PDB file of C-alpha atoms in Angstrom:
ATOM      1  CA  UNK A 124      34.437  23.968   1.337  1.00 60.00           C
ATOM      2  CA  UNK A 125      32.382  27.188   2.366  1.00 60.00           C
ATOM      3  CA  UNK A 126      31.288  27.663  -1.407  1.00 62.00           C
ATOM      4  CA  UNK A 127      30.109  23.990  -0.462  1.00 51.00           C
ATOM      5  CA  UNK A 128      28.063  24.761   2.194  1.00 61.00           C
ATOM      6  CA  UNK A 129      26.781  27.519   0.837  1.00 58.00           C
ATOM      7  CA  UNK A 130      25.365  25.747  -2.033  1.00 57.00           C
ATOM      8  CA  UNK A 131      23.908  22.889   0.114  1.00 56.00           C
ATOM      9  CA  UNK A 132      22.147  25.573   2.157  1.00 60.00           C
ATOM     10  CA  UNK A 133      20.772  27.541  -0.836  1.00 59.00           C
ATOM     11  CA  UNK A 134      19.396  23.801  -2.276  1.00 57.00           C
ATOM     12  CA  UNK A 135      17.727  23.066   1.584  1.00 61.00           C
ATOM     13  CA  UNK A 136      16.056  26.706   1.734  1.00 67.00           C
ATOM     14  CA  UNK A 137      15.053  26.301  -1.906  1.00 64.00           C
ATOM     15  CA  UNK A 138      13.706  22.788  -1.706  1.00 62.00           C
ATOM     16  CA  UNK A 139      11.291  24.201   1.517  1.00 67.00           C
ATOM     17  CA  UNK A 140      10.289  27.314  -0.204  1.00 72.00           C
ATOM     18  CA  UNK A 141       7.006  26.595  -1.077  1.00 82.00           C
ATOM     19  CA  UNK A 142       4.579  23.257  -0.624  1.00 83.00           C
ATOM     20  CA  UNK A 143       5.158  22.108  -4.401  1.00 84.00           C
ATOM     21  CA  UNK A 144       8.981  22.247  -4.066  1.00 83.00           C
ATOM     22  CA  UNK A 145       8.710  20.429  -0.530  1.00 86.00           C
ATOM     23  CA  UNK A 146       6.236  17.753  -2.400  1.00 88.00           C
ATOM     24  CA  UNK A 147       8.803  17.699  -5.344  1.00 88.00           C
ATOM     25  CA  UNK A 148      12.124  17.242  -2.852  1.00 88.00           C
ATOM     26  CA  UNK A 149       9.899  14.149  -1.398  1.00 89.00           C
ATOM     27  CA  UNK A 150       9.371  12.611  -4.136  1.00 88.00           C
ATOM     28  CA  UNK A 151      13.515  12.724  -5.455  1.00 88.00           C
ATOM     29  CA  UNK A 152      14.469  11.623  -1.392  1.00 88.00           C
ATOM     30  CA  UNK A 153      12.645   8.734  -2.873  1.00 87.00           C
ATOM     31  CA  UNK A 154      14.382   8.126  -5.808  1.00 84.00           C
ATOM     32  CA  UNK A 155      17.674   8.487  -4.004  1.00 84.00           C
ATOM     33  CA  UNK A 156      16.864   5.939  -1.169  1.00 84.00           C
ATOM     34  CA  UNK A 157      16.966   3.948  -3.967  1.00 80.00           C
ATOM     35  CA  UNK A 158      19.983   4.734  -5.731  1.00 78.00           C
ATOM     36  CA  UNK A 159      22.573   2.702  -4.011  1.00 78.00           C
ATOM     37  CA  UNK A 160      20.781  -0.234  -4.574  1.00 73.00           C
ATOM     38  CA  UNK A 161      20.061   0.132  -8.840  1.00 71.00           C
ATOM     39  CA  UNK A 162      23.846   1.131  -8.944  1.00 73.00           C
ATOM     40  CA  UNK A 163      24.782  -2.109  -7.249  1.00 74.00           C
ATOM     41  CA  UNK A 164      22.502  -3.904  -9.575  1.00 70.00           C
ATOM     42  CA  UNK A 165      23.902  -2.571 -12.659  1.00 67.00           C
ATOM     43  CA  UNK A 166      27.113  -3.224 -11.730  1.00 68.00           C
ATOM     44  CA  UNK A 167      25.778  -6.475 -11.283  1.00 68.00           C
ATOM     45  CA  UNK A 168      23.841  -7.085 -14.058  1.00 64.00           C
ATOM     46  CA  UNK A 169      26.698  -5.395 -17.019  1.00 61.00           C
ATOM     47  CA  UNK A 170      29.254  -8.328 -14.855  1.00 59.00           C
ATOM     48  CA  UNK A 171      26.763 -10.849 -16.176  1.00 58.00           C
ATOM     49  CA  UNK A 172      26.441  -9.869 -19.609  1.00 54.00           C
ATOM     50  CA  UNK A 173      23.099  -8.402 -19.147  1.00 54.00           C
ATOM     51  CA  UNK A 174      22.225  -5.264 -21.380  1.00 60.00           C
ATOM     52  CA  UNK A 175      21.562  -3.068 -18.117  1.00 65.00           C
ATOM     53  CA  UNK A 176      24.036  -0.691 -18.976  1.00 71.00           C
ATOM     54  CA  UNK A 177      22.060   0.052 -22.547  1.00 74.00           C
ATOM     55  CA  UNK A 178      18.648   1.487 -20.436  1.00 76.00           C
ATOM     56  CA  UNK A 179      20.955   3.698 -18.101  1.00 78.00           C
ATOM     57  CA  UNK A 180      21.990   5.259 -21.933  1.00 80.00           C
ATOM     58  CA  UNK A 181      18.848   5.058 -22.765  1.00 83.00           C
ATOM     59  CA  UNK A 182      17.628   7.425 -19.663  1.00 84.00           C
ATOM     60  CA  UNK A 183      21.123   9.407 -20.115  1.00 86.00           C
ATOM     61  CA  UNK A 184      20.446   9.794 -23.512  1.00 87.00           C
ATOM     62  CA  UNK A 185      16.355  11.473 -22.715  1.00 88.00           C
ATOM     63  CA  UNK A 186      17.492  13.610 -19.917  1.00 89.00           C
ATOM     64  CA  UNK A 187      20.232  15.160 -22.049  1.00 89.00           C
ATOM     65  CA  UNK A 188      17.758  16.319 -24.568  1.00 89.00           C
ATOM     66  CA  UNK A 189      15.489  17.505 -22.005  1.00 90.00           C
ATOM     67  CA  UNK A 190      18.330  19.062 -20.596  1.00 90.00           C
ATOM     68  CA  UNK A 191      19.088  21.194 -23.999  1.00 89.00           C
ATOM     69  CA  UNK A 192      15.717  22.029 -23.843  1.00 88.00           C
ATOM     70  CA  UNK A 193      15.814  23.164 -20.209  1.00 87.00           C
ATOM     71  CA  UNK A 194      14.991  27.080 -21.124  1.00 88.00           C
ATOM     72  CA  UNK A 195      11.774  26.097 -23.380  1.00 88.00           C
ATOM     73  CA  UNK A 196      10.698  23.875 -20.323  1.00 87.00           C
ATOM     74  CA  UNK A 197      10.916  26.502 -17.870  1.00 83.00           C
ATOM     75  CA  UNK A 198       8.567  28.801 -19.910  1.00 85.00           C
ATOM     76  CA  UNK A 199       5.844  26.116 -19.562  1.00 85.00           C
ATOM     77  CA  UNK A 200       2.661  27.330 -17.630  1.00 85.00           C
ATOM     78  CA  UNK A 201       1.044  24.826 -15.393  1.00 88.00           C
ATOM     79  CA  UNK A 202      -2.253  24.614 -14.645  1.00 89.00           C
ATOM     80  CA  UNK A 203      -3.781  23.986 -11.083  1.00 89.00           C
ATOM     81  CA  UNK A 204      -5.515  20.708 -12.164  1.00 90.00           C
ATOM     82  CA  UNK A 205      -1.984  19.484 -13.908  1.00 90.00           C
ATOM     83  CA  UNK A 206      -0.036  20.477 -10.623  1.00 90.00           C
ATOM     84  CA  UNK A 207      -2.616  18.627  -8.647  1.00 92.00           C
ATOM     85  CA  UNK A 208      -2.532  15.476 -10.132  1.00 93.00           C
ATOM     86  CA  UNK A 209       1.133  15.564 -10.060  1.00 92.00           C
ATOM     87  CA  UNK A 210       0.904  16.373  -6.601  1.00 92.00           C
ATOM     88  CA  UNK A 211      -1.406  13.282  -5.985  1.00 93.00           C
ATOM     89  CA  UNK A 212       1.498  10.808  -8.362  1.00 93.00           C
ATOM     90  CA  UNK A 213       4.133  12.268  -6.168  1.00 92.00           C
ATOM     91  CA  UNK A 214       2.436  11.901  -2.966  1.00 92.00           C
ATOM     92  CA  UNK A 215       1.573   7.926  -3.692  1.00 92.00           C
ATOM     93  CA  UNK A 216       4.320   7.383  -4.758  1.00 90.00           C
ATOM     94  CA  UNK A 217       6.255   8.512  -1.408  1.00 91.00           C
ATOM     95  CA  UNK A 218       3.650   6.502   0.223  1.00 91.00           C
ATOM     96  CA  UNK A 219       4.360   3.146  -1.673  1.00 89.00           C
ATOM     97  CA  UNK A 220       8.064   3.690  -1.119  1.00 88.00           C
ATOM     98  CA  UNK A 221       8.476   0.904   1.977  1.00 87.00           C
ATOM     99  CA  UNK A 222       6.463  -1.358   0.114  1.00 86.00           C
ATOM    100  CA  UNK A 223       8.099  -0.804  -3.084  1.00 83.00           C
ATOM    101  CA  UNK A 224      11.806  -1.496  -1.691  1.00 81.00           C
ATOM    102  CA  UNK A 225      10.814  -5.154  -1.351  1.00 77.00           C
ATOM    103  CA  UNK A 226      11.883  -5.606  -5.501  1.00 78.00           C
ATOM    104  CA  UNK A 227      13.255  -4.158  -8.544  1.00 76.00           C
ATOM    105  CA  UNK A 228      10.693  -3.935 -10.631  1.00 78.00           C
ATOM    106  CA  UNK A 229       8.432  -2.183  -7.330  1.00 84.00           C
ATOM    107  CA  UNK A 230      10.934   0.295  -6.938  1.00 85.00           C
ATOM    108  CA  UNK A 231      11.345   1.467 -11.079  1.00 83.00           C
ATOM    109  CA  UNK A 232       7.699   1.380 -10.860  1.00 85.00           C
ATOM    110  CA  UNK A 233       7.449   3.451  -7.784  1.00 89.00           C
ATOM    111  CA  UNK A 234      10.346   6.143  -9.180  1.00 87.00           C
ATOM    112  CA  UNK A 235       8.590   5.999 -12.426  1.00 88.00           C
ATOM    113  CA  UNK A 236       5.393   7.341 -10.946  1.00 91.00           C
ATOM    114  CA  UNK A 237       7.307  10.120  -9.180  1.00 92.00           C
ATOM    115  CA  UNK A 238       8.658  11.108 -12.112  1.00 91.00           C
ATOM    116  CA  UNK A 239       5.742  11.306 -13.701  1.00 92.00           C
ATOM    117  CA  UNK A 240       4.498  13.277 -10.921  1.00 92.00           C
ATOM    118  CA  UNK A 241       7.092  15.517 -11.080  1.00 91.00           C
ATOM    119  CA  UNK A 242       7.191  16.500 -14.881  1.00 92.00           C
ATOM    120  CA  UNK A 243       3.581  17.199 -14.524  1.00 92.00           C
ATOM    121  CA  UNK A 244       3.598  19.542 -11.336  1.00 91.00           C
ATOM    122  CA  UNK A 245       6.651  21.344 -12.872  1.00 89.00           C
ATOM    123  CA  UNK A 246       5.450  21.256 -17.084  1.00 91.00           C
ATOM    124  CA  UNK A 247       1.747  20.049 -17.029  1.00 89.00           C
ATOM    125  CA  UNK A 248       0.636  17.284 -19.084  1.00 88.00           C
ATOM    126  CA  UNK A 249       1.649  19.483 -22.246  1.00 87.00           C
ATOM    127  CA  UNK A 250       5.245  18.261 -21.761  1.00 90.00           C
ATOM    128  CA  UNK A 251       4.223  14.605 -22.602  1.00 89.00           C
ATOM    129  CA  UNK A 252       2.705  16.275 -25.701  1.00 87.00           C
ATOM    130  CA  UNK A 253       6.145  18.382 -26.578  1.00 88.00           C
ATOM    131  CA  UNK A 254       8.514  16.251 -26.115  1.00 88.00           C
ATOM    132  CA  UNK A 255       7.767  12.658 -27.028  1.00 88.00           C
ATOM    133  CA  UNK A 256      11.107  10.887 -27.495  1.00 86.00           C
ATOM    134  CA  UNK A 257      13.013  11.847 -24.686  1.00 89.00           C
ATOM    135  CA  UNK A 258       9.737  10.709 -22.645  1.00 89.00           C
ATOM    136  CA  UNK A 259       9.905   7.628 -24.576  1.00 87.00           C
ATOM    137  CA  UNK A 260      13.730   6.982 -24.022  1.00 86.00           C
ATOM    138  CA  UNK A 261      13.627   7.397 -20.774  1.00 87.00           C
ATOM    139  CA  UNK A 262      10.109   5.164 -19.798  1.00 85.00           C
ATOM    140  CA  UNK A 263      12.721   2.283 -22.122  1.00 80.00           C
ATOM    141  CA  UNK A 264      15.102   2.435 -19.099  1.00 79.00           C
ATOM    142  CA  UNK A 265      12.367   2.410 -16.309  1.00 80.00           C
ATOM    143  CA  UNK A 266      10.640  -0.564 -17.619  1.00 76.00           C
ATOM    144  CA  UNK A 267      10.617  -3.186 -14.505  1.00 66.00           C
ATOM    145  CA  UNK A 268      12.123  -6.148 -16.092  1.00 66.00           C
ATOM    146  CA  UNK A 269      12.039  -5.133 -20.112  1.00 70.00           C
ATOM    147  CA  UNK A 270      13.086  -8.467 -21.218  1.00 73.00           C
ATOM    148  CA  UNK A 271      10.197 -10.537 -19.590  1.00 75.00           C
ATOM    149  CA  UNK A 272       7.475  -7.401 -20.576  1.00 75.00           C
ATOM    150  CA  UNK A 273       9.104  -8.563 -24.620  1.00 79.00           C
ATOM    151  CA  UNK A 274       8.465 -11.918 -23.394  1.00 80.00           C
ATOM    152  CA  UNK A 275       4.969 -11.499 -22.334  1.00 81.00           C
ATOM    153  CA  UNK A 276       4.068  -9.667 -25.576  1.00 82.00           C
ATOM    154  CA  UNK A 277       5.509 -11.835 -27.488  1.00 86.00           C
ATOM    155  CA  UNK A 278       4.191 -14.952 -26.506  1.00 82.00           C
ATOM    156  CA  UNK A 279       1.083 -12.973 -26.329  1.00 83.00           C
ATOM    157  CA  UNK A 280       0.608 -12.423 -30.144  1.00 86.00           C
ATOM    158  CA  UNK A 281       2.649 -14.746 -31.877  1.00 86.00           C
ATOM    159  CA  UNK A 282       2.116 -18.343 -32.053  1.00 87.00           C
ATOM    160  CA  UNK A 283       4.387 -20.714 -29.271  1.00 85.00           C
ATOM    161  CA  UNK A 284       7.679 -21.739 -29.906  1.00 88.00           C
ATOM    162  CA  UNK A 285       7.851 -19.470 -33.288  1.00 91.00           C
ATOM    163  CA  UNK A 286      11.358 -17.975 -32.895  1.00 92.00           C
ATOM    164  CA  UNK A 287      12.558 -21.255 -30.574  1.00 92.00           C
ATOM    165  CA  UNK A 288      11.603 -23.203 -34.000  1.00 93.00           C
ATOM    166  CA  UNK A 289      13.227 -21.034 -36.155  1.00 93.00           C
ATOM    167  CA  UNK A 290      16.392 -21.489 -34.359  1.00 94.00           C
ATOM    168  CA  UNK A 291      16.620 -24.373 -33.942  1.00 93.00           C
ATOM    169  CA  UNK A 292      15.615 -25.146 -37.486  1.00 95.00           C
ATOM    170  CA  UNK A 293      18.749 -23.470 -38.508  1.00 94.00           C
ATOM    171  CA  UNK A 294      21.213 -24.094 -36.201  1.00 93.00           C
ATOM    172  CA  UNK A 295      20.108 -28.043 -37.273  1.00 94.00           C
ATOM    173  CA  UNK A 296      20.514 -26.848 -40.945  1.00 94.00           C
ATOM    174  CA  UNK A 297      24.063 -25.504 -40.517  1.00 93.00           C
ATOM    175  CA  UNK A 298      24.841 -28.191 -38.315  1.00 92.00           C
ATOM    176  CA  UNK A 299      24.064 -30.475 -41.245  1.00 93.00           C
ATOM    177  CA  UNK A 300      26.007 -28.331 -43.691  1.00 93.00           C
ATOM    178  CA  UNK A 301      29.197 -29.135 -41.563  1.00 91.00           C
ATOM    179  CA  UNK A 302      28.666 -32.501 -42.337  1.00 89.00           C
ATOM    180  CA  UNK A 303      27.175 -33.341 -38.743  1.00 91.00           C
ATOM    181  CA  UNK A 304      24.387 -36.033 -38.945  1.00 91.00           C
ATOM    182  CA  UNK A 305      22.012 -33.731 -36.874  1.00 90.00           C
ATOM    183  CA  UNK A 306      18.469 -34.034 -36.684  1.00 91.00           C
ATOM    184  CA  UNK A 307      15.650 -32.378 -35.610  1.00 91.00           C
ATOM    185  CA  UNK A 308      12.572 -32.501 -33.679  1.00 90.00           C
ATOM    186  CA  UNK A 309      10.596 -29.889 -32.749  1.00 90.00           C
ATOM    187  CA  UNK A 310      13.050 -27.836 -30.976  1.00 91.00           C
ATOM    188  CA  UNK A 311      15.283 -30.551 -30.083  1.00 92.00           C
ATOM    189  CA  UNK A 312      18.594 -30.982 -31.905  1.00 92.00           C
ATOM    190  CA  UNK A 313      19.807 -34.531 -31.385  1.00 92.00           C
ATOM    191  CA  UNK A 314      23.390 -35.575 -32.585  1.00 91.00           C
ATOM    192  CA  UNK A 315      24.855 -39.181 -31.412  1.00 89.00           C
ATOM    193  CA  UNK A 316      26.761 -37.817 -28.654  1.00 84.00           C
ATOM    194  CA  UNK A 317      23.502 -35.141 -26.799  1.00 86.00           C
ATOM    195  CA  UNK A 318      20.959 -33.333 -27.709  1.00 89.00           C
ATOM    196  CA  UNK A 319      20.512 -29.703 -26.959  1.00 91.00           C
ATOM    197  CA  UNK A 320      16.520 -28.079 -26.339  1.00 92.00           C
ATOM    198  CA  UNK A 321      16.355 -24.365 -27.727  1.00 92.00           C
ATOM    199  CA  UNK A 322      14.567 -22.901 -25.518  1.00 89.00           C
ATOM    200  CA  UNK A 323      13.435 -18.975 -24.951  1.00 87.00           C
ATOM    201  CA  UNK A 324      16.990 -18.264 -23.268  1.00 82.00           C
ATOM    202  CA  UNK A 325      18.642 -19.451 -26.532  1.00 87.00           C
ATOM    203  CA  UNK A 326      16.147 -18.425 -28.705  1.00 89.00           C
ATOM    204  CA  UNK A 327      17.956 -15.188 -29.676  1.00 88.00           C
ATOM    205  CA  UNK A 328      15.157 -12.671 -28.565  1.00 90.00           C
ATOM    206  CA  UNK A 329      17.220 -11.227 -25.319  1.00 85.00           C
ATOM    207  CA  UNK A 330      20.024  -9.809 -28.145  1.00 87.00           C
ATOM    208  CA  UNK A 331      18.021  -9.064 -31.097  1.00 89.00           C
ATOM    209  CA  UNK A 332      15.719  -6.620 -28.134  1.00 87.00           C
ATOM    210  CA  UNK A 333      19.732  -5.419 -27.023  1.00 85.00           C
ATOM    211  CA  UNK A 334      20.661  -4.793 -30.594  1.00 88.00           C
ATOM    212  CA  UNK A 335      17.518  -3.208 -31.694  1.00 88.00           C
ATOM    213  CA  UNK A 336      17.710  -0.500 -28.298  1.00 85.00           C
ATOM    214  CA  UNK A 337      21.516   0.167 -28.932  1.00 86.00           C
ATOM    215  CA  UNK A 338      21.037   1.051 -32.354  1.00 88.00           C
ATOM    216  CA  UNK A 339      18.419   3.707 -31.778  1.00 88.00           C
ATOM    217  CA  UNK A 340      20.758   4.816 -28.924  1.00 86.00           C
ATOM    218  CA  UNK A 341      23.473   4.871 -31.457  1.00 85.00           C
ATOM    219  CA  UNK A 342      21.464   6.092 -33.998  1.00 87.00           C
ATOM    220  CA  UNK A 343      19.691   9.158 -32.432  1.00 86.00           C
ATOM    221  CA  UNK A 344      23.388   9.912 -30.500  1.00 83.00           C
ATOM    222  CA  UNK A 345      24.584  10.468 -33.785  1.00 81.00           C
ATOM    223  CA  UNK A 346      21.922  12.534 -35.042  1.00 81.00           C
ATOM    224  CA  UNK A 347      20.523  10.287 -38.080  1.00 83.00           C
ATOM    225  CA  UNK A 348      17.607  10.589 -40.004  1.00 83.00           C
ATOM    226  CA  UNK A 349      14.794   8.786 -38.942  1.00 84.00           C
ATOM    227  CA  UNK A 350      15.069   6.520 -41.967  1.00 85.00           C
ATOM    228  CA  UNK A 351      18.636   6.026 -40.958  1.00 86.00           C
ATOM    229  CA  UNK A 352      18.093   4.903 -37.479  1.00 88.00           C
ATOM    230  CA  UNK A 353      15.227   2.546 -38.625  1.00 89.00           C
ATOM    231  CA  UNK A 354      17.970   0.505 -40.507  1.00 89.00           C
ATOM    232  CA  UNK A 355      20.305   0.494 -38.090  1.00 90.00           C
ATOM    233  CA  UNK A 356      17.658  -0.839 -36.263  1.00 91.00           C
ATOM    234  CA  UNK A 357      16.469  -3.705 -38.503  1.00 92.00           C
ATOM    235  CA  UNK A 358      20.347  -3.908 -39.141  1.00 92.00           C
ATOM    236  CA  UNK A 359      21.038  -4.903 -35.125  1.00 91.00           C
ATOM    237  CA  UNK A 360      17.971  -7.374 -35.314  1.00 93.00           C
ATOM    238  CA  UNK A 361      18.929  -8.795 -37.965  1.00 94.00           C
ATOM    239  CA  UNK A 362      22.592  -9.766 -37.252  1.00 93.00           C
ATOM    240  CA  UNK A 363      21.585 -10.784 -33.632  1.00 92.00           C
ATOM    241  CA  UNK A 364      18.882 -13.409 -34.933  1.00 93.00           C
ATOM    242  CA  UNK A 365      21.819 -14.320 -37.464  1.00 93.00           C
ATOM    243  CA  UNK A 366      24.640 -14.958 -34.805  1.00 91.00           C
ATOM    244  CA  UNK A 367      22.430 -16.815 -33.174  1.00 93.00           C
ATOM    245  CA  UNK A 368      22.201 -19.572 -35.168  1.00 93.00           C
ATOM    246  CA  UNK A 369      26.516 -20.588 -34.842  1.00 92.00           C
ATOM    247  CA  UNK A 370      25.956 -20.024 -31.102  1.00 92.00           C
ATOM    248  CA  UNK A 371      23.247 -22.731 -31.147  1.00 93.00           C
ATOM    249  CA  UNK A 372      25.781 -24.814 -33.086  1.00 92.00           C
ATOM    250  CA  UNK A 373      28.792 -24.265 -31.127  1.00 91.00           C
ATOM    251  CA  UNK A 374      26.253 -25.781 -27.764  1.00 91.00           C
ATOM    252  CA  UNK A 375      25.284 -28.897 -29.564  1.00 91.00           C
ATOM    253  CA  UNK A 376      28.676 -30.009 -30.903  1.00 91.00           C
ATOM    254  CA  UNK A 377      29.904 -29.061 -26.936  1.00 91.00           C
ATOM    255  CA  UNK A 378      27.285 -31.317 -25.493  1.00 88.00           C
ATOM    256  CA  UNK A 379      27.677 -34.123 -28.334  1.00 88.00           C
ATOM    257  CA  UNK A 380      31.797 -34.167 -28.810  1.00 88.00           C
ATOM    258  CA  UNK A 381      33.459 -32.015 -26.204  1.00 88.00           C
ATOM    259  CA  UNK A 382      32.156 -32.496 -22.448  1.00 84.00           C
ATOM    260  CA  UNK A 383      29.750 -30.712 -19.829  1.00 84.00           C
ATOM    261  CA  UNK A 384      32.375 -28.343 -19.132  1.00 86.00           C
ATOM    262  CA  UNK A 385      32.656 -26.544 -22.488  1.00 86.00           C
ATOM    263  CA  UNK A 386      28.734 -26.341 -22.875  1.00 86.00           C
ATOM    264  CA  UNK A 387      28.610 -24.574 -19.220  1.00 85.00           C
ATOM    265  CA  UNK A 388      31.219 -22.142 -20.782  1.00 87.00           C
ATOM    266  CA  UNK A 389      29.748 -21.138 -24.048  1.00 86.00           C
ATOM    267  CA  UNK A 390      26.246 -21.427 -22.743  1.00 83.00           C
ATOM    268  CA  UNK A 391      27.253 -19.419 -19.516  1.00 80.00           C
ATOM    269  CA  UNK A 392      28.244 -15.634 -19.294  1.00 75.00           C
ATOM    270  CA  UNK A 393      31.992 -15.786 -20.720  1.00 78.00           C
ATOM    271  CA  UNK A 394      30.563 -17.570 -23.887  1.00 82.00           C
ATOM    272  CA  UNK A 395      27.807 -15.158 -24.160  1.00 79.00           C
ATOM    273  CA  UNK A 396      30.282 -12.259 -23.637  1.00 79.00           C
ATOM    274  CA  UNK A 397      32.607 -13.769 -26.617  1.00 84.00           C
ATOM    275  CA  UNK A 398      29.711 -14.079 -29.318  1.00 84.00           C
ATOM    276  CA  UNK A 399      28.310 -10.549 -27.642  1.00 81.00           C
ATOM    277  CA  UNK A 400      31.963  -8.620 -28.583  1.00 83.00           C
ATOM    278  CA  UNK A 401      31.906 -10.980 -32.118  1.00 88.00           C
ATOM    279  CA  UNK A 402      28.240  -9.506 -32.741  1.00 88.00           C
ATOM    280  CA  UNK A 403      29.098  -5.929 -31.875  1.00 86.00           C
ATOM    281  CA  UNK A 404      32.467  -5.632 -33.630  1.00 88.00           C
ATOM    282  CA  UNK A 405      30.395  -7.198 -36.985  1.00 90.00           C
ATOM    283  CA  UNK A 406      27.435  -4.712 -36.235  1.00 90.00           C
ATOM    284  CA  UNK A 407      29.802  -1.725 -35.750  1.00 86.00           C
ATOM    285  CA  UNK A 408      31.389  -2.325 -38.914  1.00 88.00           C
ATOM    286  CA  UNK A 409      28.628  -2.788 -40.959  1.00 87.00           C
ATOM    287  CA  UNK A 410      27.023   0.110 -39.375  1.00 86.00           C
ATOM    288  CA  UNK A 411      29.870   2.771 -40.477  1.00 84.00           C
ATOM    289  CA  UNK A 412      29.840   1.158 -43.766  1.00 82.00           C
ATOM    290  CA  UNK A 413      25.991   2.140 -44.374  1.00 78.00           C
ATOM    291  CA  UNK A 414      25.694   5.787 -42.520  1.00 78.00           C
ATOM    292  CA  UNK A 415      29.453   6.436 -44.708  1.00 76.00           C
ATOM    293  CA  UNK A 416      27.378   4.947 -48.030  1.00 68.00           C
ATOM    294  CA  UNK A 417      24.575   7.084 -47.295  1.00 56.00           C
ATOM    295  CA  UNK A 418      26.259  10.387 -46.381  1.00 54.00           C
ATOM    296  CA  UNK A 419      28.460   9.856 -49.799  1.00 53.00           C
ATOM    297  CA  UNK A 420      25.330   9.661 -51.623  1.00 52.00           C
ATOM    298  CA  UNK A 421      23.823  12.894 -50.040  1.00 50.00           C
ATOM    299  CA  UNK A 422      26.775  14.296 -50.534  1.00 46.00           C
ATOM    300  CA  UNK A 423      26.881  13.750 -54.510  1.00 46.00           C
TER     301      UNK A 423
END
């Protein structure tokens, strides 16, 4: 308990040292105000079936390597015009705080600008230079809302209803290769009992985004070549977009032949959950199967 104390004190005297270690202990009072809060909404958000637990890897995964490179970082010479503006990031950051604790997306935008304060008062903007991908990993989980920024982009550059098409094309295709006399409009899949609408929820984009960050989670956790990761990448897309299409299936025969009940269930979050563990098992499989291939050649 005293070795306790003792530490606490050393942290409180250290943290009011000097004004950039007082601006710096402001800035991460901040960030752990709002703490209890993101925990809760993970918690939340993995009960649901949401991919939330993938960006808290994803920022596990970028501090780690900073943290291996912890003695190369504290060699790094700041200048006065890099501590400043960190200073300034820091300071508006604190000052947005009450505002920011209105939403989610306000408060990983406010903690992301402290952080970005903070890494360039303590490394300059050199460190943004030096260490790219554990920057990059960690701005993946502190994206406010990821899913609806993929939206946005997507619906930004590709034409409407693209991937909603797609889907629905096929899920009408296998449907039809069942022996079900489906048919299709637009994105509409009628059979004599319903008709289901694919919309951007079913769409498959949400998984194929999950799939693609796990796999570079997976991929750089396990040390791969770049090469390596990049199919494991395309791999996760892939077999997301693919699953996709029997999920859309399994919706229209439970809205045509089976009742309101059993579409609620496999389009709700147990459903999702099922084809999620399906999808992963399949993915983890074929995975091992290619790194194993791939070593085997190197190895010969």
């Amino acid at each position: 308990m005293k070795q306790v104390r003792q530490i606490t004190k050393n942290i409180w005297r250290e943290s009011l040292r000097t004004p950039h270690n007082r601006i710096v202990s402001c800035g991460l009072l901040v960030g752990f105000c709002y703490l209890p809060g993101r925990l809760l909404d993970l918690i939340n958000a993995t009960l649901r079936g949401m991919p939330s637990i993938l960006m808290t890897c994803s920022i596990g995964l970028g501090l780690h390597m900073l943290w291996l490179k912890r003695y190369q970082l504290a060699k790094l010479q700041v200048s006065e015009a890099d501590q400043l503006f960190g200073h300034m990031l820091i300071i508006g950051g604190v000052i947005l705080a009450p505002v920011a604790f209105g939403a989610e997306w306000s408060q990983r935008l406010d903690w992301t600008i402290i952080l970005l304060g903070i890494a360039c008062s303590c490394w300059g903007l050199g460190f943004f230079r030096m260490n790219p991908l554990p920057v990059f990993l960690i701005a993946i989980g502190l994206i406010p809302e990821p899913f609806r920024l993929g939206q946005a982009l997507w619906e930004a550059f590709l034409p409407p209803l693209m991937l909603e098409r797609l889907m629905a094309w096929g899920g009408n295709l296998g449907l039809r290769a069942i022996g079900q006399p489906a048919t299709l409009e637009d994105t509409i899949i009628a059979l004599p009992g319903g008709t289901v609408d694919v919309r951007w929820g079913c769409n498959g984009f949400d998984m194929a985004v999950t799939m693609g960050v796990a796999s570079l989670l997976l991929g750089l956790f396990l040390k791969q070549s770049m090469l390596k990761v990049v199919g494991m990448v395309t791999v996760g897309v892939v077999l997301a977009l693919l699953f996709n299409v029997p999920r859309i299936m399994l919706l229209a025969l439970s809205e045509a032949y089976w009742g309101r009940a059993t579409f609620d269930f496999w389009h709700g979050m147990w459903g999702g959950q099922i084809f999620s563990g399906v999808l992963f098992t399949v993915y983890y499989y074929v995975v091992m199967a290619l790194i194993k291939q791939r070593s085997s050649k190197s190895v010969a």
